[in-house]
CSV table of C-alpha atoms and ligand atoms in Angstrom, one decimal:
chain,number,residue,atom,x,y,z
A,241,MET,CA,75.9,177.2,-11.9
A,242,SER,CA,78.2,180.0,-11.0
A,243,GLY,CA,81.6,178.3,-11.4
A,244,THR,CA,84.5,179.4,-13.5
A,245,ALA,CA,86.6,177.1,-15.6
A,246,ILE,CA,90.1,178.0,-16.8
A,247,ILE,CA,91.2,176.5,-20.1
A,248,ILE,CA,95.0,176.6,-20.4
A,249,VAL,CA,96.1,175.9,-24.0
A,250,ALA,CA,99.4,174.1,-24.2
A,251,ALA,CA,99.1,171.6,-27.0
A,252,GLY,CA,101.5,173.4,-29.4
A,253,ARG,CA,104.8,172.2,-30.5
A,254,GLY,CA,106.3,175.7,-30.7
A,255,THR,CA,110.1,175.5,-30.6
A,256,ARG,CA,111.0,179.0,-31.9
A,257,ALA,CA,112.4,179.6,-28.4
A,258,GLY,CA,114.8,176.8,-29.1
A,259,GLY,CA,114.9,173.2,-27.8
A,260,GLU,CA,111.8,171.5,-26.5
A,261,PRO,CA,108.3,172.9,-26.8
A,262,LYS,CA,108.2,176.2,-24.9
A,263,GLN,CA,105.5,175.3,-22.4
A,264,TRP,CA,107.9,172.6,-21.0
A,265,ARG,CA,111.0,174.7,-20.9
A,266,MET,CA,112.3,175.5,-17.4
A,267,LEU,CA,111.9,179.0,-16.1
A,268,SER,CA,113.7,179.5,-12.8
A,269,GLY,CA,113.4,175.9,-11.7
A,270,GLN,CA,109.8,175.3,-12.8
A,271,SER,CA,108.3,174.5,-16.2
A,272,VAL,CA,106.6,177.4,-17.9
A,273,LEU,CA,103.3,175.5,-17.8
A,274,ALA,CA,103.6,174.7,-14.1
A,275,ARG,CA,104.0,178.4,-13.5
A,276,THR,CA,101.0,179.2,-15.7
A,277,VAL,CA,98.8,176.7,-13.9
A,278,ALA,CA,100.0,178.0,-10.5
A,279,ALA,CA,99.0,181.6,-11.6
A,280,PHE,CA,95.3,180.4,-11.7
A,281,ARG,CA,95.3,178.6,-8.4
A,282,GLY,CA,92.0,179.4,-6.6
A,283,ALA,CA,90.5,181.1,-9.7
A,284,GLY,CA,88.3,178.1,-10.7
A,285,ARG,CA,88.5,174.6,-12.2
A,286,ILE,CA,91.6,174.3,-14.3
A,287,ILE,CA,91.6,172.4,-17.6
A,288,VAL,CA,95.0,172.0,-19.3
A,289,VAL,CA,95.0,171.1,-23.0
A,290,LEU,CA,98.0,169.1,-23.9
A,291,HIS,CA,99.5,167.5,-27.0
A,292,PRO,CA,98.6,163.8,-26.9
A,293,ASP,CA,102.3,162.9,-26.6
A,294,ASP,CA,102.5,165.0,-23.4
A,295,MET,CA,99.7,163.4,-21.4
A,296,ALA,CA,101.9,161.2,-19.2
A,297,ARG,CA,104.1,164.2,-18.4
A,298,GLY,CA,100.9,166.2,-17.7
A,299,ILE,CA,99.6,163.6,-15.3
A,300,ALA,CA,102.9,163.6,-13.5
A,301,GLU,CA,103.0,167.4,-13.1
A,302,PHE,CA,99.3,168.3,-12.6
A,303,ALA,CA,97.5,165.3,-11.1
A,304,GLY,CA,95.0,166.5,-8.6
A,305,ARG,CA,95.4,170.1,-9.7
A,306,ALA,CA,94.0,170.2,-13.2
A,307,THR,CA,91.9,168.2,-15.6
A,308,LEU,CA,93.8,167.2,-18.7
A,309,VAL,CA,92.3,167.2,-22.2
A,310,ALA,CA,94.1,166.1,-25.4
A,311,GLY,CA,94.5,168.9,-27.9
A,312,GLY,CA,93.7,168.9,-31.6
A,313,GLU,CA,95.7,169.9,-34.7
A,314,THR,CA,95.1,173.6,-34.1
A,315,ARG,CA,94.7,176.0,-31.2
A,316,PHE,CA,91.0,176.4,-32.2
A,317,GLU,CA,90.4,172.6,-32.1
A,318,SER,CA,92.3,172.3,-28.8
A,319,VAL,CA,90.0,174.9,-27.2
A,320,LYS,CA,86.9,173.3,-28.7
A,321,ASN,CA,87.9,169.9,-27.3
A,322,ALA,CA,88.2,171.5,-23.8
A,323,LEU,CA,84.9,173.4,-24.1
A,324,GLU,CA,83.1,170.2,-25.0
A,325,THR,CA,84.2,168.6,-21.7
A,326,ILE,CA,82.6,171.3,-19.6
A,327,ASP,CA,79.2,170.7,-17.8
A,328,ALA,CA,77.0,173.8,-18.2
A,329,ASN,CA,75.3,172.8,-14.9
A,330,GLU,CA,78.5,173.6,-13.1
A,331,ILE,CA,80.2,176.2,-15.0
A,332,SER,CA,78.9,179.6,-16.1
A,333,GLN,CA,82.0,181.3,-17.4
A,334,VAL,CA,85.4,180.3,-18.9
A,335,LEU,CA,88.8,182.0,-19.0
A,336,ILE,CA,90.9,180.8,-21.9
A,337,HIS,CA,94.6,181.4,-21.5
A,338,ASP,CA,97.9,180.7,-23.4
A,339,GLY,CA,100.0,178.1,-21.6
A,340,ALA,CA,103.1,180.2,-22.6
A,341,ARG,CA,102.0,183.2,-20.6
A,342,PRO,CA,103.2,182.3,-17.1
A,343,MET,CA,103.6,185.9,-15.9
A,344,VAL,CA,99.9,186.6,-15.9
A,345,SER,CA,99.0,188.5,-12.7
A,346,ALA,CA,96.1,188.0,-10.3
A,347,ALA,CA,95.1,191.6,-11.2
A,348,VAL,CA,94.6,190.9,-14.8
A,349,ILE,CA,92.7,187.7,-14.1
A,350,ALA,CA,90.5,189.7,-11.7
A,351,ARG,CA,89.8,192.4,-14.3
A,352,VAL,CA,88.6,189.9,-16.8
A,353,THR,CA,86.5,188.1,-14.3
A,354,ALA,CA,85.0,191.4,-13.0
A,355,ALA,CA,84.1,192.5,-16.6
A,356,LEU,CA,82.2,189.2,-17.1
A,357,GLU,CA,79.7,190.3,-14.5
A,358,THR,CA,78.2,192.7,-17.1
A,359,ALA,CA,79.8,191.6,-20.4
A,360,THR,CA,79.4,188.4,-22.4
A,361,ALA,CA,83.1,188.4,-23.3
A,362,ALA,CA,86.1,190.3,-22.0
A,363,ALA,CA,89.8,190.2,-22.8
A,364,PRO,CA,92.9,192.1,-21.7
A,365,ALA,CA,94.8,194.2,-24.1
A,366,LEU,CA,97.3,197.1,-24.2
A,367,GLY,CA,97.3,200.2,-26.3
A,368,VAL,CA,100.0,200.6,-28.8
A,369,THR,CA,102.5,203.3,-27.8
A,370,ASP,CA,105.2,202.8,-30.3
A,371,ALA,CA,104.8,204.3,-33.8
A,372,LEU,CA,103.8,201.7,-36.3
A,373,TRP,CA,105.4,201.4,-39.8
A,374,THR,CA,105.0,199.1,-42.7
A,375,GLY,CA,108.2,198.0,-44.2
A,376,ALA,CA,109.8,195.8,-46.9
A,377,ASP,CA,113.4,194.9,-47.7
A,378,ALA,CA,114.5,196.4,-44.4
A,379,LYS,CA,113.1,199.8,-45.3
A,380,VAL,CA,110.2,201.8,-44.1
A,381,THR,CA,107.5,201.9,-46.7
A,382,GLY,CA,104.8,203.8,-44.8
A,383,LEU,CA,103.2,204.9,-41.5
A,384,GLN,CA,100.3,203.1,-39.8
A,385,PRO,CA,98.0,205.1,-37.5
A,386,ARG,CA,98.0,203.5,-34.1
A,387,ASP,CA,94.8,205.0,-32.9
A,388,GLY,CA,92.3,202.3,-31.9
A,389,LEU,CA,94.9,199.5,-32.1
A,390,PHE,CA,95.5,197.1,-29.2
A,391,ARG,CA,97.9,194.3,-28.4
A,392,ALA,CA,95.8,191.3,-27.4
A,393,GLN,CA,96.6,189.2,-24.4
A,394,THR,CA,95.0,186.3,-22.5
A,395,PRO,CA,93.1,185.1,-20.4
A,396,GLN,CA,90.1,185.9,-22.6
A,397,GLY,CA,86.9,185.4,-20.7
A,398,PHE,CA,83.4,184.4,-21.8
A,399,ARG,CA,80.1,183.4,-20.6
A,400,PHE,CA,80.3,179.7,-21.1
A,401,PRO,CA,77.1,178.9,-23.2
A,402,ALA,CA,78.0,181.9,-25.5
A,403,ILE,CA,81.5,180.8,-26.3
A,404,LEU,CA,80.5,177.1,-26.6
A,405,ASP,CA,77.9,178.1,-29.2
A,406,ALA,CA,80.4,180.4,-31.0
A,407,HIS,CA,82.9,177.6,-31.2
A,408,ARG,CA,80.4,175.1,-32.5
A,409,ALA,CA,79.3,177.5,-35.2
A,410,HIS,CA,82.8,178.5,-36.3
A,411,PRO,CA,84.4,176.9,-39.3
A,412,GLY,CA,87.8,176.7,-37.6
A,413,GLY,CA,91.2,178.4,-38.1
A,414,ALA,CA,90.7,181.3,-35.7
A,415,ALA,CA,93.9,182.6,-34.1
A,416,ASP,CA,92.2,183.2,-30.7
A,417,ASP,CA,88.9,183.0,-29.0
A,418,VAL,CA,88.1,186.7,-29.3
A,419,GLU,CA,88.1,186.1,-33.1
A,420,VAL,CA,85.6,183.2,-32.5
A,421,ALA,CA,83.4,185.4,-30.4
A,422,LEU,CA,83.4,188.2,-32.9
A,423,ALA,CA,82.5,185.8,-35.7
A,424,ALA,CA,79.4,184.9,-33.6
A,425,GLY,CA,78.5,188.5,-33.2
A,426,LEU,CA,79.4,188.8,-29.5
A,427,ASP,CA,80.6,192.1,-28.0
A,428,VAL,CA,84.0,191.8,-26.4
A,429,ALA,CA,84.9,194.2,-23.7
A,430,ILE,CA,88.6,195.3,-23.4
A,431,VAL,CA,90.1,195.4,-20.0
A,432,GLU,CA,93.6,196.6,-19.2
A,433,GLY,CA,96.4,194.1,-19.8
A,434,ASP,CA,99.8,194.0,-18.3
A,435,GLU,CA,103.2,194.7,-19.9
A,436,GLU,CA,104.6,191.7,-17.9
A,437,ASN,CA,102.0,189.3,-19.3
A,438,ILE,CA,104.2,188.3,-22.1
A,439,LYS,CA,103.8,185.3,-24.3
A,440,LEU,CA,107.1,183.4,-24.3
A,441,THR,CA,108.0,182.9,-27.9
A,442,TRP,CA,111.6,183.8,-28.7
A,443,PRO,CA,114.7,182.9,-26.7
A,444,GLY,CA,115.0,186.5,-25.4
A,445,ASP,CA,111.5,186.2,-23.9
A,446,PHE,CA,112.7,183.6,-21.4
A,447,ALA,CA,115.6,185.9,-20.3
A,448,ARG,CA,113.1,188.7,-19.9
A,449,ALA,CA,110.7,186.5,-17.8
A,450,GLU,CA,113.6,185.4,-15.6
A,451,ARG,CA,114.6,189.0,-15.0
A,452,MET,CA,111.0,189.8,-14.0
A,453,LEU,CA,111.1,186.8,-11.6
A,454,GLY,CA,114.3,188.3,-10.2
A,455,THR,CA,116.0,184.9,-10.2
A,456,GLY,CA,117.9,185.1,-13.5
A,457,MET,CA,121.3,186.3,-12.2
A,458,ASP,CA,123.9,183.9,-13.7
A,459,ILE,CA,127.6,184.5,-14.2
A,460,ARG,CA,129.6,182.1,-16.3
A,461,THR,CA,133.2,181.7,-17.3
A,462,GLY,CA,134.5,179.8,-20.3
A,463,ASN,CA,137.9,179.1,-21.6
A,464,GLY,CA,139.2,178.2,-25.1
A,465,TYR,CA,142.5,176.9,-26.4
A,466,ASP,CA,143.6,176.5,-30.0
A,467,VAL,CA,146.7,175.7,-32.0
A,468,HIS,CA,147.5,176.1,-35.7
A,469,ALA,CA,150.7,175.0,-37.4
A,470,PHE,CA,152.7,177.2,-39.7
A,471,THR,CA,152.9,176.5,-43.4
A,472,ASP,CA,154.3,178.4,-46.4
A,473,GLY,CA,152.8,181.9,-46.9
A,474,ASP,CA,153.2,185.6,-46.4
A,475,HIS,CA,150.7,186.5,-43.7
A,476,VAL,CA,148.7,185.2,-40.7
A,477,MET,CA,145.2,186.1,-39.6
A,478,LEU,CA,145.1,186.8,-35.9
A,479,CYS,CA,142.0,188.1,-34.1
A,480,GLY,CA,140.7,189.3,-37.3
A,481,VAL,CA,143.8,191.3,-38.3
A,482,ARG,CA,146.0,190.4,-41.3
A,483,VAL,CA,149.6,190.4,-40.0
A,484,PRO,CA,152.4,190.2,-42.6
A,485,HIS,CA,154.7,187.2,-41.7
A,486,ALA,CA,157.1,184.9,-43.5
A,487,LYS,CA,154.7,182.0,-42.9
A,488,ALA,CA,151.0,181.3,-42.9
A,489,LEU,CA,148.9,179.3,-40.5
A,490,LEU,CA,147.4,176.0,-41.7
A,491,GLY,CA,143.8,175.2,-41.0
A,492,HIS,CA,140.4,174.4,-42.4
A,493,SER,CA,139.2,178.0,-42.2
A,494,ASP,CA,141.4,181.1,-42.2
A,495,ALA,CA,143.2,179.5,-39.2
A,496,ASP,CA,142.7,182.5,-37.0
A,497,VAL,CA,143.8,180.8,-33.8
A,498,GLY,CA,143.0,183.7,-31.5
A,499,MET,CA,139.5,184.0,-32.8
A,500,HIS,CA,139.0,180.3,-32.5
A,501,ALA,CA,140.1,180.2,-28.9
A,502,LEU,CA,137.7,183.1,-28.1
A,503,THR,CA,134.8,181.5,-29.9
A,504,ASP,CA,135.4,178.2,-28.0
A,505,ALA,CA,135.5,180.1,-24.7
A,506,ILE,CA,132.0,181.5,-25.4
A,507,TYR,CA,130.6,178.2,-26.4
A,508,GLY,CA,132.2,176.7,-23.3
A,509,ALA,CA,130.6,179.3,-21.0
A,510,LEU,CA,127.2,178.3,-22.6
A,511,ALA,CA,128.0,174.6,-22.3
A,512,GLU,CA,127.4,174.4,-26.0
A,513,GLY,CA,130.5,172.4,-27.1
A,514,ASP,CA,133.0,174.0,-29.5
A,515,ILE,CA,133.4,175.3,-33.0
A,516,GLY,CA,133.6,171.8,-34.5
A,517,ARG,CA,130.1,171.0,-33.2
A,518,HIS,CA,128.5,174.1,-34.8
A,519,PHE,CA,130.6,174.2,-37.9
A,520,PRO,CA,131.8,170.7,-38.6
A,521,PRO,CA,135.1,170.6,-40.5
A,522,SER,CA,133.7,167.7,-42.5
A,523,ASP,CA,131.1,170.1,-44.0
A,524,PRO,CA,132.7,171.6,-47.2
A,525,GLN,CA,130.7,174.8,-46.8
A,526,TRP,CA,132.9,175.8,-43.8
A,527,LYS,CA,136.2,175.1,-45.6
A,528,GLY,CA,138.0,178.4,-45.9
A,529,ALA,CA,135.2,180.2,-44.0
A,530,ALA,CA,136.2,183.4,-42.3
A,531,SER,CA,136.5,182.9,-38.6
A,532,HIS,CA,134.4,186.0,-37.7
A,533,ILE,CA,131.3,183.9,-38.8
A,534,PHE,CA,132.1,181.4,-36.0
A,535,LEU,CA,132.7,184.2,-33.4
A,536,ALA,CA,129.5,186.1,-34.4
A,537,HIS,CA,127.5,182.9,-34.1
A,538,ALA,CA,128.8,182.2,-30.6
A,539,ALA,CA,128.1,185.8,-29.5
A,540,GLU,CA,124.6,185.7,-30.9
A,541,MET,CA,124.0,182.4,-29.1
A,542,ALA,CA,125.0,184.1,-25.9
A,543,ARG,CA,122.7,187.0,-26.5
A,544,ASP,CA,119.8,184.7,-27.5
A,545,ASN,CA,120.2,182.9,-24.1
A,546,GLY,CA,120.0,186.2,-22.3
A,547,TYR,CA,123.7,186.7,-21.6
A,548,ARG,CA,125.9,189.6,-22.3
A,549,ILE,CA,129.6,189.2,-22.7
A,550,THR,CA,131.2,191.3,-19.9
A,551,ASN,CA,134.8,190.8,-20.9
A,552,ALA,CA,137.2,188.6,-22.8
A,553,ASP,CA,141.0,188.1,-22.5
A,554,VAL,CA,142.9,186.5,-25.3
A,555,THR,CA,146.6,185.5,-25.1
A,556,LEU,CA,148.6,184.6,-28.2
A,557,VAL,CA,151.6,182.4,-27.7
A,558,CYS,CA,154.3,182.8,-30.3
A,559,GLU,CA,157.9,184.1,-30.9
A,560,ARG,CA,156.9,185.9,-34.1
A,561,PRO,CA,155.2,187.8,-35.6
A,562,LYS,CA,155.3,190.5,-33.0
A,563,ILE,CA,151.8,191.0,-31.7
A,564,GLY,CA,152.2,194.3,-29.7
A,565,PRO,CA,151.9,196.7,-32.6
A,566,HIS,CA,148.6,195.0,-33.7
A,567,ALA,CA,147.1,194.2,-30.3
A,568,HIS,CA,144.9,197.3,-30.1
A,569,GLU,CA,143.5,196.7,-33.6
A,570,MET,CA,142.9,193.0,-32.8
A,571,ALA,CA,140.9,193.9,-29.7
A,572,SER,CA,138.9,196.5,-31.6
A,573,GLU,CA,138.1,193.9,-34.2
A,574,LEU,CA,137.0,191.3,-31.7
A,575,ALA,CA,134.9,193.8,-29.8
A,576,ARG,CA,133.2,194.9,-33.0
A,577,ILE,CA,132.3,191.3,-34.0
A,578,ILE,CA,130.9,190.3,-30.6
A,579,GLY,CA,129.2,193.7,-30.2
A,580,VAL,CA,130.7,194.9,-26.9
A,581,GLY,CA,132.8,198.0,-26.0
A,582,ARG,CA,136.5,198.0,-26.9
A,583,ASP,CA,137.4,198.4,-23.2
A,584,ARG,CA,136.0,194.9,-22.4
A,585,ILE,CA,138.4,193.0,-24.7
A,586,SER,CA,142.0,192.3,-24.1
A,587,VAL,CA,144.5,190.9,-26.6
A,588,LYS,CA,148.0,190.3,-25.4
A,589,ALA,CA,150.9,188.0,-26.3
A,590,THR,CA,153.7,186.1,-24.8
A,591,THR,CA,156.6,184.0,-26.2
A,592,SER,CA,157.4,180.7,-24.7
A,593,GLU,CA,161.1,181.5,-24.3
A,594,ARG,CA,162.0,179.4,-27.3
A,595,LEU,CA,160.7,176.2,-25.6
A,596,GLY,CA,158.3,173.8,-27.2
A,597,PHE,CA,156.5,173.9,-30.5
A,598,THR,CA,155.7,177.6,-30.2
A,599,GLY,CA,159.3,178.3,-29.2
A,600,ARG,CA,160.6,176.4,-32.2
A,601,GLU,CA,158.2,178.5,-34.4
A,602,GLU,CA,156.2,175.5,-35.6
A,603,GLY,CA,152.9,177.2,-34.9
A,604,ILE,CA,150.9,179.6,-32.8
A,605,ALA,CA,148.8,178.8,-29.7
A,606,ALA,CA,146.0,180.9,-28.2
A,607,LEU,CA,144.2,180.9,-24.9
A,608,ALA,CA,141.0,182.8,-24.2
A,609,THR,CA,138.8,183.4,-21.2
A,610,VAL,CA,135.4,185.0,-21.3
A,611,THR,CA,132.8,186.0,-18.7
A,612,LEU,CA,129.1,186.0,-19.5
A,613,MET,CA,126.5,187.5,-17.3
A,614,LYS,CA,122.7,187.4,-17.1
A,615,PRO,CA,120.7,189.5,-16.7
B,31,MG,MG1,141.3,176.4,-34.9
């Protein structure tokens, strides 16, 4: 009875990272969970705890490589379900690991396993190096001493009979298995964790993991085109700048045709549709909305997906008003809204030689091209 079992907990429905549950999201061509399972290859018998709805998918991905167990309502119950399937005649120690930590290294696993030769329980953690504050309403309200504080990671390792007894005695609701062990009076040894052993939770975590894997390089281009017709008025909004004119532009928001084209270019590069998909014209809350809300949303979506906007080029097509005197201010305003340097944004203009609807001064057209890059 000297075997090791690895329980990988992946029954959550966490979607804070956007889209489907994070353990099933793709990370450089492989699901997060497949990477996590692969990280423990050779370390012992692998048990994957899945949401009951995911069992078929689990069989397809892990048949022959892992035993699958249906999870419970909470993480605590999921781990307990897995522990109850283990035969104490075969297994002497268990490592319990978050399915959403695919970057765990062999060194961390080895440190936990080595510590279990003398300890009943052992878990990786990192000291806190940043200063810690308390805060409320976006203000610092106090300082928190960081001495003796650790950031907990997994795998958390235990002698099997001890953690099984601890789980059976626990009332439930524990956040992790160290908490269960402490409640049972077990000593838990701390071993050194790893900064790269991150738990994928937020959209930015996926981008970070892809950078670590060195496979995240991705360059994308998007284009946008928009037209708004003239109506009566005394100014137009173009690329966030109010330009006096003998007419206004007609539209469901402030009709900022340049900003709309740029916003659509960013959505396009992300393969995320267009403004109408994110801010439906049929929804009264967006009627009259300032266009910078749309642009800021698209830029934030790019950042959340791990991209930075490397440059954008906007062309306004009109006979009048004259754009040249305002072009610098327009580019500065666009740069400010999307959070990039002014030297990465171009706004220029052309007439259409009096041809077509722009030539007849019936409206203004705008084209935009944007490049996004990851990492
Ligand atoms: Mg528009």
